[in-house]
Amino acid sequence: MFFKQWMHNFANPGIKWGGSYVLRRMNQEHIPLFNFASQFFEIPVNGTVLDVGCGGGHHLSMLRKKCHSALIYGIDISELSVKASIAYNKEAVNMGLAKIVQGDVCELPFSDNWFDLVTASETVYFWPDVQKGFEEIYRVLKPGGIVAIYCDSCDPVAEKRHTDLIPGMHVYTSEELQSCAQQSKFLNIKINLSEDGKICLTAQKEGSFRKIPFFYMGNPYNTLAALWARTLEARQPVPILEDQNALDVVSNINYDFSYFADLGIDQVGLAVRDYLIDRMLKNFLEKNQDVTIINLAPGLDTRLHRIPENTYKKWIDIDVPLNLDLRRAFFSQADKLEVIAKSITDFSWIDNISKANEPKVIIAQDLFAYIELDTIKTFLTKLAHKFASIDVIFDLPSAEEMKENHSMTLPPAVVKKKPNARPSKKIEITESAQRPRILWTLQNVFEVQKWCKAIRVVEERNLFDYDKKRWGWRGFIARLPSNRARMSHNVVQIRLKRELLIDEKDRKVRKSGIETDI
Ligand SMILES: C[S@@+](CC[C@H](N)C(=O)[O-])C[C@H]1O[C@@H](n2cnc3c(N)ncnc32)[C@H](O)[C@@H]1O
């Protein structure tokens, strides 16, 4: 009786005693099966991969080893298996590289057309409705996506000694598995058998899925690193920033993110920066009606989709034409969105913005520090002269970051050299992109008030003061009073008020009714 109950752990670990032991054993015993099966499928670069019945989690870690930039998901019906898999892949889970949830293959909690690959190792025996399991896998696969179902045996007679002992276990013949795949509309069904009786069925969902090529004007390093950071963050157990859009872009873009696979501490910084800028923007929107948001050089930034549409009047993206084309390929165009296809430093775009006295806020994330300081000063002064009042939210890297070695090189990216070049196979230029240089920063943000009489600092926030646990010891060191000025990476909100440009004497003249020309 005890033995029979214990055997239940193979079908659903944890129901009876000894579940953890069984999971540990399976982690070891199923390695040869993985080695056999994994020759019949590929793990796509930054693809989305689901492992059904992930058990003790070793299988997930082997999938990860085969492709570092893949976004791996695991699902298991047993709570104990989910816990064991999370513990086994703790580091990857904490970085957002692996996400493991509890659920039944017959009711997968994922949207349609989401995965490039679904694997199922030694688990099909226990599914309550094997046909339904195949159908669900078909649903969640992208068109052209691959399923790989593998087992140590497909011989029900030889396995009777096991099926008699393990409640609910059923060993399927290769014909039975093939028929399930056919009935679920899978194509290219292949049955691979090993000499010692292992089976690996692979099949493909109808259709094909073409990832969008990454064409970019300018330096793609920061755009890609920030996108990858938002993607991993969205998969954290407790994310700083929830951004499903970033996840969608990464799974649809043709770029190998393995260079970034583990951004380490930078991931925290990138996520906190997004969070703090969102927060400042939301505060501004709460206090003001009919706001126009001007987003400078958004690249593949997903902020537009994080800010509720009913909280602002208009959203203007300003970027070079090629980058706006790239955005169009990924994001649905919100009704309130307007785009201006110009370079930021071609200040003529300022003339395209209405002078009307409605509240305006500019977002310049990860931008100013890469532009000559004199250009930024000229830019702010121009804004102050044109608008009665405008807020600017931007970030200032630390003096420490400025000193860092920026000579690292990215894997080849498709970068356009000519601003007016349209994406086409012929003019693709594959080159490595250097990490851009930080040209300037300020240790005291109030120095901006010296640049132009119209500028006032509204708020400044140091990234290290948020999500302290995630920063770990690096954050502790950066917060020490002796290091603060040198190590702080700040997010700053400034307000430009035109009336401050007029000095006291002129103001009196104005009050008396005579207009001055400023
Ligand atoms: C024998 S273990 C295999 C674990 C792992 N795949 C491996 O190869 O080591 C079977 C796993 O399938 C899970 N399982 C059984 N029925 C399931 C279902 N309907 N949906 C999802 N997982 C299921 C069990 O909980 C168990 O963890």
Coordinates of C-alpha atoms and ligand atoms in Angstrom, one line a residue:
M1 CA 0.0 0.0 0.0
F2 CA 2.7 2.4 1.0
F3 CA 4.7 1.5 -2.1
K4 CA 1.7 2.1 -4.4
Q5 CA 1.1 5.5 -2.8
W6 CA 4.8 6.3 -3.1
M7 CA 4.7 5.4 -6.8
H8 CA 2.1 8.1 -7.3
N9 CA 5.0 10.6 -7.2
F10 CA 5.9 9.7 -10.8
A11 CA 2.5 11.0 -12.0
N12 CA 2.1 13.9 -9.7
P13 CA 5.0 14.5 -7.3
G14 CA 4.1 15.5 -3.8
I15 CA 0.7 13.8 -3.6
K16 CA 2.2 11.1 -1.4
W17 CA 5.4 10.8 0.5
G18 CA 8.8 11.0 -1.1
G19 CA 8.0 13.5 -3.9
S20 CA 11.2 15.5 -3.6
Y21 CA 13.3 12.3 -3.7
V22 CA 11.5 11.2 -6.9
L23 CA 12.0 14.6 -8.5
R24 CA 15.8 14.6 -7.7
R25 CA 16.1 11.1 -9.1
M26 CA 14.2 12.0 -12.3
N27 CA 16.5 15.0 -12.8
Q28 CA 19.5 12.6 -13.1
E29 CA 17.8 9.6 -14.8
H30 CA 16.3 11.6 -17.7
I31 CA 19.6 13.2 -18.9
P32 CA 20.2 10.4 -21.5
L33 CA 16.6 11.0 -22.8
F34 CA 17.3 14.7 -23.3
N35 CA 20.6 14.0 -25.0
F36 CA 18.8 11.7 -27.4
A37 CA 15.8 13.9 -28.1
S38 CA 17.6 17.3 -28.3
Q39 CA 19.2 16.3 -31.6
F40 CA 15.8 16.5 -33.3
F41 CA 14.9 20.0 -32.5
E42 CA 16.6 23.4 -32.2
I43 CA 16.1 26.1 -29.6
P44 CA 15.6 29.3 -31.5
V45 CA 17.7 32.3 -30.7
N46 CA 15.7 34.5 -28.3
G47 CA 12.8 32.2 -28.9
T48 CA 10.0 31.4 -26.5
V49 CA 10.2 27.9 -25.2
L50 CA 7.7 26.0 -23.0
D51 CA 8.6 22.8 -21.1
V52 CA 5.4 20.9 -20.2
G53 CA 5.6 18.7 -17.0
C54 CA 9.0 20.3 -16.0
G55 CA 9.3 18.1 -12.9
G56 CA 12.4 18.6 -10.9
G57 CA 13.7 21.4 -13.2
H58 CA 16.9 19.8 -14.6
H59 CA 15.3 19.5 -18.0
L60 CA 14.6 23.3 -18.0
S61 CA 18.2 24.0 -17.1
M62 CA 19.5 21.8 -20.0
L63 CA 17.2 23.7 -22.4
R64 CA 18.7 26.9 -21.1
K65 CA 22.3 25.7 -21.5
K66 CA 21.5 25.1 -25.2
C67 CA 20.4 28.6 -25.8
H68 CA 21.1 31.4 -23.3
S69 CA 18.9 34.0 -24.9
A70 CA 15.8 31.8 -25.1
L71 CA 12.9 32.9 -22.8
I72 CA 12.1 29.6 -21.1
Y73 CA 8.8 28.8 -19.5
G74 CA 8.0 25.7 -17.4
I75 CA 4.6 24.3 -16.4
D76 CA 3.7 21.4 -14.2
I77 CA 0.5 20.2 -12.6
S78 CA 2.2 19.5 -9.3
E79 CA 2.9 22.3 -6.8
L80 CA 5.9 20.4 -5.5
S81 CA 7.4 20.1 -9.1
V82 CA 6.9 23.8 -9.6
K83 CA 8.7 24.6 -6.3
A84 CA 11.5 22.1 -7.1
S85 CA 11.9 23.6 -10.6
I86 CA 12.1 27.1 -9.3
A87 CA 14.6 26.1 -6.7
Y88 CA 16.7 24.2 -9.2
N89 CA 16.7 27.2 -11.6
K90 CA 16.8 29.9 -8.9
E91 CA 19.3 32.2 -10.6
A92 CA 17.6 32.1 -14.0
V93 CA 14.2 32.6 -12.4
N94 CA 15.5 35.6 -10.4
M95 CA 16.9 37.1 -13.5
G96 CA 13.7 36.6 -15.5
L97 CA 15.4 34.1 -17.9
A98 CA 13.1 31.3 -16.7
K99 CA 9.5 31.5 -15.6
I100 CA 7.8 28.5 -14.0
V101 CA 4.1 28.2 -13.3
Q102 CA 1.6 25.6 -12.1
G103 CA -1.0 24.3 -14.5
D104 CA -2.4 21.5 -16.6
V105 CA -1.3 20.8 -20.2
C106 CA -5.0 20.4 -21.0
E107 CA -5.6 24.0 -20.1
L108 CA -2.4 25.9 -20.8
P109 CA -2.5 29.4 -19.2
F110 CA -0.8 31.1 -22.2
S111 CA -2.1 33.0 -25.2
D112 CA -2.4 31.6 -28.7
N113 CA 0.6 31.7 -31.0
W114 CA 3.2 32.5 -28.3
F115 CA 5.9 29.7 -28.3
D116 CA 8.5 28.8 -30.9
L117 CA 9.1 25.4 -29.2
V118 CA 7.2 23.2 -26.8
T119 CA 8.9 20.2 -25.2
A120 CA 7.5 17.5 -23.0
S121 CA 9.8 14.9 -21.5
E122 CA 8.5 11.7 -19.8
T123 CA 5.2 13.4 -19.0
V124 CA 2.7 12.4 -21.7
Y125 CA 2.0 9.2 -19.8
F126 CA 0.2 11.1 -17.1
W127 CA -1.9 13.6 -19.0
P128 CA -5.6 13.2 -18.2
D129 CA -6.6 13.7 -21.9
V130 CA -3.6 13.3 -24.2
Q131 CA -5.5 14.5 -27.3
K132 CA -6.5 17.7 -25.5
G133 CA -2.9 18.1 -24.4
F134 CA -1.7 18.0 -28.1
E135 CA -4.4 20.5 -29.1
E136 CA -3.5 22.9 -26.4
I137 CA 0.2 22.7 -27.4
Y138 CA -0.9 23.4 -31.0
R139 CA -2.9 26.4 -29.9
V140 CA 0.0 28.1 -27.9
L141 CA 2.6 27.4 -30.7
K142 CA 3.4 30.1 -33.2
P143 CA 2.7 29.2 -36.8
G144 CA 5.6 27.1 -37.9
G145 CA 6.5 26.3 -34.2
I146 CA 7.8 22.9 -33.2
V147 CA 6.6 20.4 -30.6
A148 CA 8.9 17.7 -29.3
I149 CA 7.4 15.0 -27.1
Y150 CA 9.8 12.4 -25.8
C151 CA 9.7 9.3 -23.6
D152 CA 12.0 6.6 -22.4
S153 CA 9.6 4.0 -23.8
C154 CA 6.7 3.6 -26.3
D155 CA 6.1 -0.1 -25.5
P156 CA 3.0 -0.6 -23.4
V157 CA 3.6 -4.3 -23.0
A158 CA 7.2 -4.0 -21.7
E159 CA 6.1 -1.1 -19.4
K160 CA 3.2 -3.0 -17.8
R161 CA 5.3 -3.5 -14.7
H162 CA 5.3 0.3 -14.3
T163 CA 1.7 1.0 -15.5
D164 CA 0.4 -1.5 -13.0
L165 CA 2.1 0.2 -10.2
I166 CA 1.7 3.9 -11.1
P167 CA -1.9 5.1 -10.9
G168 CA -3.1 6.9 -14.1
M169 CA 0.0 6.0 -16.1
H170 CA -0.4 5.1 -19.7
V171 CA 2.4 4.3 -22.1
Y172 CA 1.5 5.2 -25.7
T173 CA 2.8 3.5 -28.8
S174 CA 4.4 5.5 -31.5
E175 CA 1.3 5.1 -33.7
E176 CA -0.9 6.4 -30.9
L177 CA 1.2 9.5 -30.4
Q178 CA 1.4 10.0 -34.2
S179 CA -2.4 9.8 -34.5
C180 CA -2.8 12.4 -31.7
A181 CA -0.5 14.8 -33.5
Q182 CA -2.3 14.2 -36.8
Q183 CA -5.7 14.8 -35.2
S184 CA -4.4 18.0 -33.7
K185 CA -3.5 19.2 -37.3
F186 CA 0.2 19.0 -36.8
L187 CA 2.3 18.7 -39.9
N188 CA 5.8 17.3 -40.6
I189 CA 5.3 14.6 -37.9
K190 CA 8.4 12.6 -37.3
I191 CA 8.9 9.7 -35.1
N192 CA 12.5 9.1 -34.0
L193 CA 13.4 5.9 -32.1
S194 CA 16.6 5.0 -30.3
E195 CA 18.0 1.5 -30.2
D196 CA 17.1 1.2 -26.5
G197 CA 13.5 2.1 -27.1
K198 CA 13.4 5.8 -26.5
I199 CA 11.0 7.9 -28.6
C200 CA 11.0 11.5 -29.7
L201 CA 8.1 12.8 -31.7
T202 CA 8.5 16.1 -33.4
A203 CA 5.9 18.0 -35.4
Q204 CA 5.2 21.4 -36.7
K205 CA 2.2 23.8 -36.5
E206 CA 1.0 24.9 -39.9
G207 CA 2.2 28.3 -41.3
S208 CA 5.3 30.2 -40.9
F209 CA 6.4 33.0 -38.6
R210 CA 8.8 35.7 -39.8
K211 CA 10.5 37.7 -37.2
I212 CA 10.8 41.4 -37.9
P213 CA 14.3 42.4 -39.0
F214 CA 16.1 44.9 -36.8
F215 CA 16.9 48.0 -38.8
Y216 CA 18.1 50.8 -36.7
M217 CA 19.5 54.3 -37.3
G218 CA 22.0 55.4 -34.6
N219 CA 23.6 53.3 -32.0
P220 CA 21.4 50.3 -31.1
Y221 CA 23.3 49.3 -27.9
N222 CA 21.1 51.2 -25.4
T223 CA 17.9 50.5 -27.2
L224 CA 18.5 46.7 -27.2
A225 CA 19.8 46.6 -23.6
A226 CA 16.8 48.5 -22.3
L227 CA 14.4 46.3 -24.3
W228 CA 16.0 43.2 -23.0
A229 CA 16.0 44.5 -19.4
R230 CA 12.3 45.3 -19.6
T231 CA 11.6 41.8 -21.0
L232 CA 13.5 40.0 -18.3
E233 CA 11.9 42.3 -15.7
A234 CA 8.4 41.4 -16.9
R235 CA 9.2 37.8 -16.1
Q236 CA 10.6 38.4 -12.6
P237 CA 8.6 36.9 -9.7
V238 CA 8.1 40.4 -8.3
P239 CA 8.8 42.8 -11.2
I240 CA 9.8 46.4 -10.8
L241 CA 8.1 47.1 -14.1
E242 CA 5.4 45.0 -15.7
D243 CA 5.8 45.3 -19.5
Q244 CA 4.2 42.6 -21.6
N245 CA 4.9 44.7 -24.7
A246 CA 8.7 44.4 -24.3
L247 CA 8.2 40.6 -24.1
D248 CA 6.2 40.7 -27.4
V249 CA 8.8 42.8 -29.2
V250 CA 11.7 40.5 -28.2
S251 CA 9.9 37.4 -29.3
N252 CA 9.1 39.0 -32.6
I253 CA 12.5 40.7 -33.4
N254 CA 15.2 39.1 -35.4
Y255 CA 18.1 39.8 -33.2
D256 CA 20.3 37.6 -31.0
F257 CA 20.1 38.9 -27.5
S258 CA 22.5 36.3 -26.1
Y259 CA 25.1 39.1 -25.8
F260 CA 22.9 40.7 -23.2
A261 CA 21.6 37.4 -21.7
D262 CA 22.5 38.4 -18.2
L263 CA 22.6 42.1 -17.7
G264 CA 23.3 41.6 -14.0
I265 CA 23.0 44.7 -11.9
D266 CA 22.3 46.9 -15.1
Q267 CA 19.0 45.2 -15.4
V268 CA 17.9 46.6 -12.0
G269 CA 19.1 50.1 -13.0
L270 CA 17.3 50.0 -16.4
A271 CA 14.1 48.9 -14.8
V272 CA 14.2 51.4 -11.9
R273 CA 14.9 54.2 -14.3
D274 CA 11.9 53.3 -16.4
Y275 CA 9.8 53.0 -13.3
L276 CA 10.9 56.4 -11.9
I277 CA 10.3 58.2 -15.2
D278 CA 6.9 56.6 -15.5
R279 CA 6.1 57.8 -12.0
M280 CA 7.2 61.4 -12.6
L281 CA 5.2 61.4 -15.8
K282 CA 2.1 60.0 -14.1
N283 CA 2.4 62.6 -11.3
F284 CA 2.5 65.3 -13.9
L285 CA -0.5 63.9 -15.6
E286 CA -2.4 63.7 -12.4
K287 CA -1.8 67.4 -11.7
N288 CA -2.5 68.6 -15.2
Q289 CA -5.3 68.3 -17.8
D290 CA -5.0 67.9 -21.6
V291 CA -1.3 67.2 -21.5
T292 CA 0.9 66.8 -24.6
I293 CA 3.7 64.3 -24.0
I294 CA 6.7 64.7 -26.2
N295 CA 8.9 61.5 -26.3
L296 CA 12.3 62.1 -27.7
A297 CA 14.2 59.4 -29.5
P298 CA 12.0 56.5 -28.2
G299 CA 13.8 53.7 -30.1
L300 CA 11.9 50.6 -29.0
D301 CA 10.7 52.1 -25.8
T302 CA 7.4 50.8 -24.6
R303 CA 6.3 53.7 -22.3
L304 CA 3.5 54.7 -24.6
H305 CA 1.8 51.4 -23.7
R306 CA 2.4 51.7 -20.0
I307 CA 0.7 55.1 -19.6
P308 CA -3.1 55.0 -19.7
E309 CA -4.4 56.7 -22.8
N310 CA -7.2 58.5 -21.0
T311 CA -4.6 60.5 -18.9
Y312 CA -3.2 62.7 -21.7
K313 CA -4.4 64.6 -24.8
K314 CA -1.6 63.9 -27.3
W315 CA 1.6 61.8 -27.4
I316 CA 4.3 62.9 -29.9
D317 CA 7.2 60.5 -30.7
I318 CA 10.2 62.2 -32.3
D319 CA 12.8 60.0 -34.0
V320 CA 14.5 59.5 -37.3
P321 CA 12.3 58.0 -40.0
L322 CA 13.9 54.5 -39.9
N323 CA 13.4 54.1 -36.2
L324 CA 9.8 55.3 -36.5
D325 CA 9.3 52.6 -39.2
L326 CA 10.7 50.0 -36.8
R327 CA 8.3 51.2 -34.0
R328 CA 5.4 51.0 -36.5
A329 CA 6.3 47.4 -37.2
F330 CA 5.9 46.4 -33.5
F331 CA 3.4 48.6 -31.9
S332 CA -0.2 49.2 -32.7
Q333 CA -0.7 52.9 -33.4
A334 CA -2.6 54.6 -30.6
D335 CA -5.2 57.1 -31.6
K336 CA -3.5 59.9 -29.7
L337 CA -0.1 59.3 -31.2
E338 CA 1.5 61.7 -33.6
V339 CA 5.0 61.2 -35.0
I340 CA 7.6 63.7 -36.1
A341 CA 10.3 62.1 -38.3
K342 CA 13.3 64.2 -37.5
S343 CA 16.5 63.9 -35.6
I344 CA 16.4 65.4 -32.1
T345 CA 19.2 67.7 -32.8
D346 CA 17.5 69.2 -35.8
F347 CA 15.6 71.6 -33.6
S348 CA 13.2 72.5 -36.4
W349 CA 10.8 69.9 -34.8
I350 CA 10.2 72.4 -32.0
D351 CA 8.3 74.5 -34.6
N352 CA 5.9 71.6 -35.2
I353 CA 4.7 71.7 -31.6
S354 CA 1.8 73.9 -30.9
K355 CA 2.6 77.0 -28.9
A356 CA -0.9 76.9 -27.2
N357 CA -0.9 77.1 -23.5
E358 CA -1.7 73.5 -22.8
P359 CA 0.6 71.6 -20.4
K360 CA 3.5 69.9 -22.0
V361 CA 6.1 67.5 -20.8
I362 CA 9.2 66.2 -22.7
I363 CA 10.6 62.7 -21.9
A364 CA 14.3 62.3 -22.8
Q365 CA 15.3 59.0 -21.4
D366 CA 18.9 57.8 -21.9
L367 CA 19.5 60.7 -24.3
F368 CA 21.0 64.0 -23.1
A369 CA 24.3 62.5 -21.8
Y370 CA 25.2 61.3 -25.3
I371 CA 24.7 64.8 -26.9
E372 CA 27.2 67.6 -26.5
L373 CA 26.4 69.7 -23.4
D374 CA 26.3 73.0 -25.4
T375 CA 23.7 71.5 -27.7
I376 CA 21.5 70.5 -24.7
K377 CA 21.9 74.0 -23.3
T378 CA 20.9 75.6 -26.6
F379 CA 17.9 73.2 -26.9
L380 CA 16.6 74.0 -23.4
T381 CA 17.0 77.7 -24.0
K382 CA 15.0 77.4 -27.3
L383 CA 12.2 75.6 -25.5
A384 CA 12.1 78.2 -22.8
H385 CA 11.7 80.9 -25.4
K386 CA 9.0 79.1 -27.3
F387 CA 6.7 77.8 -24.6
A388 CA 5.2 79.6 -21.6
S389 CA 5.9 76.5 -19.5
I390 CA 7.2 73.1 -20.3
D391 CA 8.6 70.3 -18.1
V392 CA 11.5 68.0 -19.1
I393 CA 12.1 64.6 -17.5
F394 CA 15.6 63.1 -18.2
D395 CA 18.2 61.1 -16.6
L396 CA 21.8 61.8 -15.6
P397 CA 24.2 58.9 -15.4
S398 CA 26.8 58.9 -12.6
A399 CA 30.4 60.2 -12.9
E400 CA 31.4 56.6 -12.3
E401 CA 29.4 55.3 -15.3
M402 CA 31.1 58.0 -17.4
K403 CA 34.5 56.5 -16.6
E404 CA 33.4 53.0 -17.5
N405 CA 35.0 51.2 -20.4
H406 CA 32.8 51.7 -23.4
S407 CA 34.9 49.8 -25.9
M408 CA 32.8 46.7 -25.7
T409 CA 31.4 45.6 -29.0
L410 CA 28.0 44.1 -29.7
P411 CA 27.3 41.2 -31.9
P412 CA 26.5 42.3 -35.5
A413 CA 23.4 44.4 -35.9
V414 CA 21.7 45.6 -38.9
V415 CA 22.5 49.3 -38.8
K416 CA 21.7 51.8 -41.5
K417 CA 24.3 54.3 -42.4
K418 CA 22.2 56.6 -44.5
P419 CA 19.3 58.2 -42.6
N420 CA 17.0 58.1 -45.7
A421 CA 17.8 54.5 -46.5
R422 CA 14.6 52.3 -46.6
P423 CA 14.8 48.8 -45.1
S424 CA 15.6 46.5 -47.9
K425 CA 17.8 43.4 -48.2
K426 CA 20.2 45.1 -50.6
I427 CA 21.2 48.0 -48.4
E428 CA 21.5 46.1 -45.1
I429 CA 24.8 46.9 -43.5
T430 CA 25.9 44.4 -40.9
E431 CA 28.3 45.9 -38.5
S432 CA 29.2 45.8 -34.8
A433 CA 27.8 48.6 -32.7
Q434 CA 29.9 50.1 -30.0
R435 CA 28.4 51.1 -26.7
P436 CA 27.9 54.9 -26.9
R437 CA 30.1 57.3 -24.9
I438 CA 28.6 59.3 -22.1
L439 CA 29.8 62.9 -22.9
W440 CA 28.9 64.7 -19.7
T441 CA 27.0 64.5 -16.5
L442 CA 26.4 66.5 -13.3
Q443 CA 27.2 65.6 -9.8
N444 CA 24.9 68.3 -8.5
V445 CA 21.7 68.4 -10.6
F446 CA 21.0 72.0 -9.5
E447 CA 23.7 73.1 -11.8
V448 CA 21.1 73.0 -14.6
Q449 CA 19.6 76.1 -13.1
K450 CA 22.8 78.0 -14.1
W451 CA 22.3 77.1 -17.8
C452 CA 19.3 79.3 -18.4
K453 CA 17.3 81.6 -16.1
A454 CA 14.1 79.8 -17.0
I455 CA 15.1 76.5 -15.5
R456 CA 13.9 75.2 -12.1
V457 CA 14.5 71.7 -10.7
V458 CA 11.2 70.2 -9.7
E459 CA 12.3 66.8 -8.5
E460 CA 15.4 64.5 -8.6
R461 CA 15.5 60.9 -7.7
N462 CA 18.5 58.6 -7.3
L463 CA 18.0 55.1 -8.8
F464 CA 19.8 53.5 -5.9
D465 CA 17.2 54.7 -3.4
Y466 CA 14.6 52.4 -5.0
D467 CA 14.2 48.6 -4.8
K468 CA 17.2 48.5 -2.4
K469 CA 17.0 44.7 -2.1
R470 CA 17.5 44.1 -5.8
W471 CA 20.5 46.4 -5.9
G472 CA 22.2 44.3 -3.2
W473 CA 25.7 45.4 -1.9
R474 CA 26.3 47.6 -5.0
G475 CA 23.4 49.7 -3.9
F476 CA 24.6 49.9 -0.4
I477 CA 28.0 51.1 -1.5
A478 CA 26.4 53.7 -3.9
R479 CA 24.3 55.1 -1.1
L480 CA 27.2 55.7 1.3
P481 CA 27.4 59.5 1.8
S482 CA 31.0 59.4 0.7
N483 CA 30.1 57.8 -2.7
R484 CA 26.7 59.4 -3.3
A485 CA 27.7 62.3 -5.5
R486 CA 30.0 60.2 -7.6
M487 CA 27.8 57.1 -8.0
S488 CA 24.2 58.4 -8.1
H489 CA 22.3 57.9 -11.3
N490 CA 19.5 60.5 -11.1
V491 CA 16.2 61.0 -12.8
V492 CA 15.4 64.7 -13.0
Q493 CA 12.4 66.7 -13.7
I494 CA 12.9 70.4 -14.6
R495 CA 10.4 73.1 -15.4
L496 CA 11.2 75.8 -18.0
K497 CA 9.1 79.0 -17.3
R498 CA 9.3 81.7 -20.0
E499 CA 8.4 84.4 -17.5
L500 CA 11.6 83.7 -15.6
L501 CA 13.6 84.8 -18.6
I502 CA 12.3 88.4 -18.1
D503 CA 14.1 90.2 -15.4
E504 CA 12.4 92.3 -12.8
K505 CA 12.6 95.6 -14.7
D506 CA 11.0 94.2 -17.8
R507 CA 8.3 92.5 -15.8
K508 CA 7.3 96.0 -14.4
V509 CA 7.2 97.3 -18.0
R510 CA 4.9 94.4 -18.9
K511 CA 2.6 95.0 -16.0
S512 CA 2.2 98.5 -17.2
G513 CA 0.8 97.1 -20.5
I514 CA 3.8 97.6 -22.8
E515 CA 4.9 94.3 -24.4
T516 CA 8.6 93.4 -24.5
D517 CA 10.2 91.3 -27.1
I518 CA 12.0 88.3 -25.4
Ligands
LIG1 C1 8.1 11.8 -14.8 S1 8.0 13.5 -14.5 C2 9.0 14.2 -15.7 C3 9.7 15.4 -15.3 C4 10.6 16.1 -16.3 N1 10.0 16.4 -17.5 C5 11.8 15.2 -16.6 O1 12.0 14.8 -17.8 O2 12.6 15.0 -15.7 C6 6.4 13.9 -15.0 C7 5.9 15.3 -14.7 O3 4.8 15.6 -15.4 C8 3.9 16.3 -14.6 N2 2.5 16.2 -15.1 C9 1.7 15.1 -15.0 N3 0.5 15.4 -15.6 C10 0.6 16.7 -16.0 C11 -0.4 17.6 -16.7 N4 -1.6 17.2 -16.9 N5 0.0 18.8 -16.9 C12 1.3 19.2 -16.6 N6 2.2 18.5 -16.0 C13 1.8 17.2 -15.7 C14 4.1 15.7 -13.3 O4 3.6 16.5 -12.2 C15 5.6 15.4 -13.2 O5 6.3 16.5 -12.6

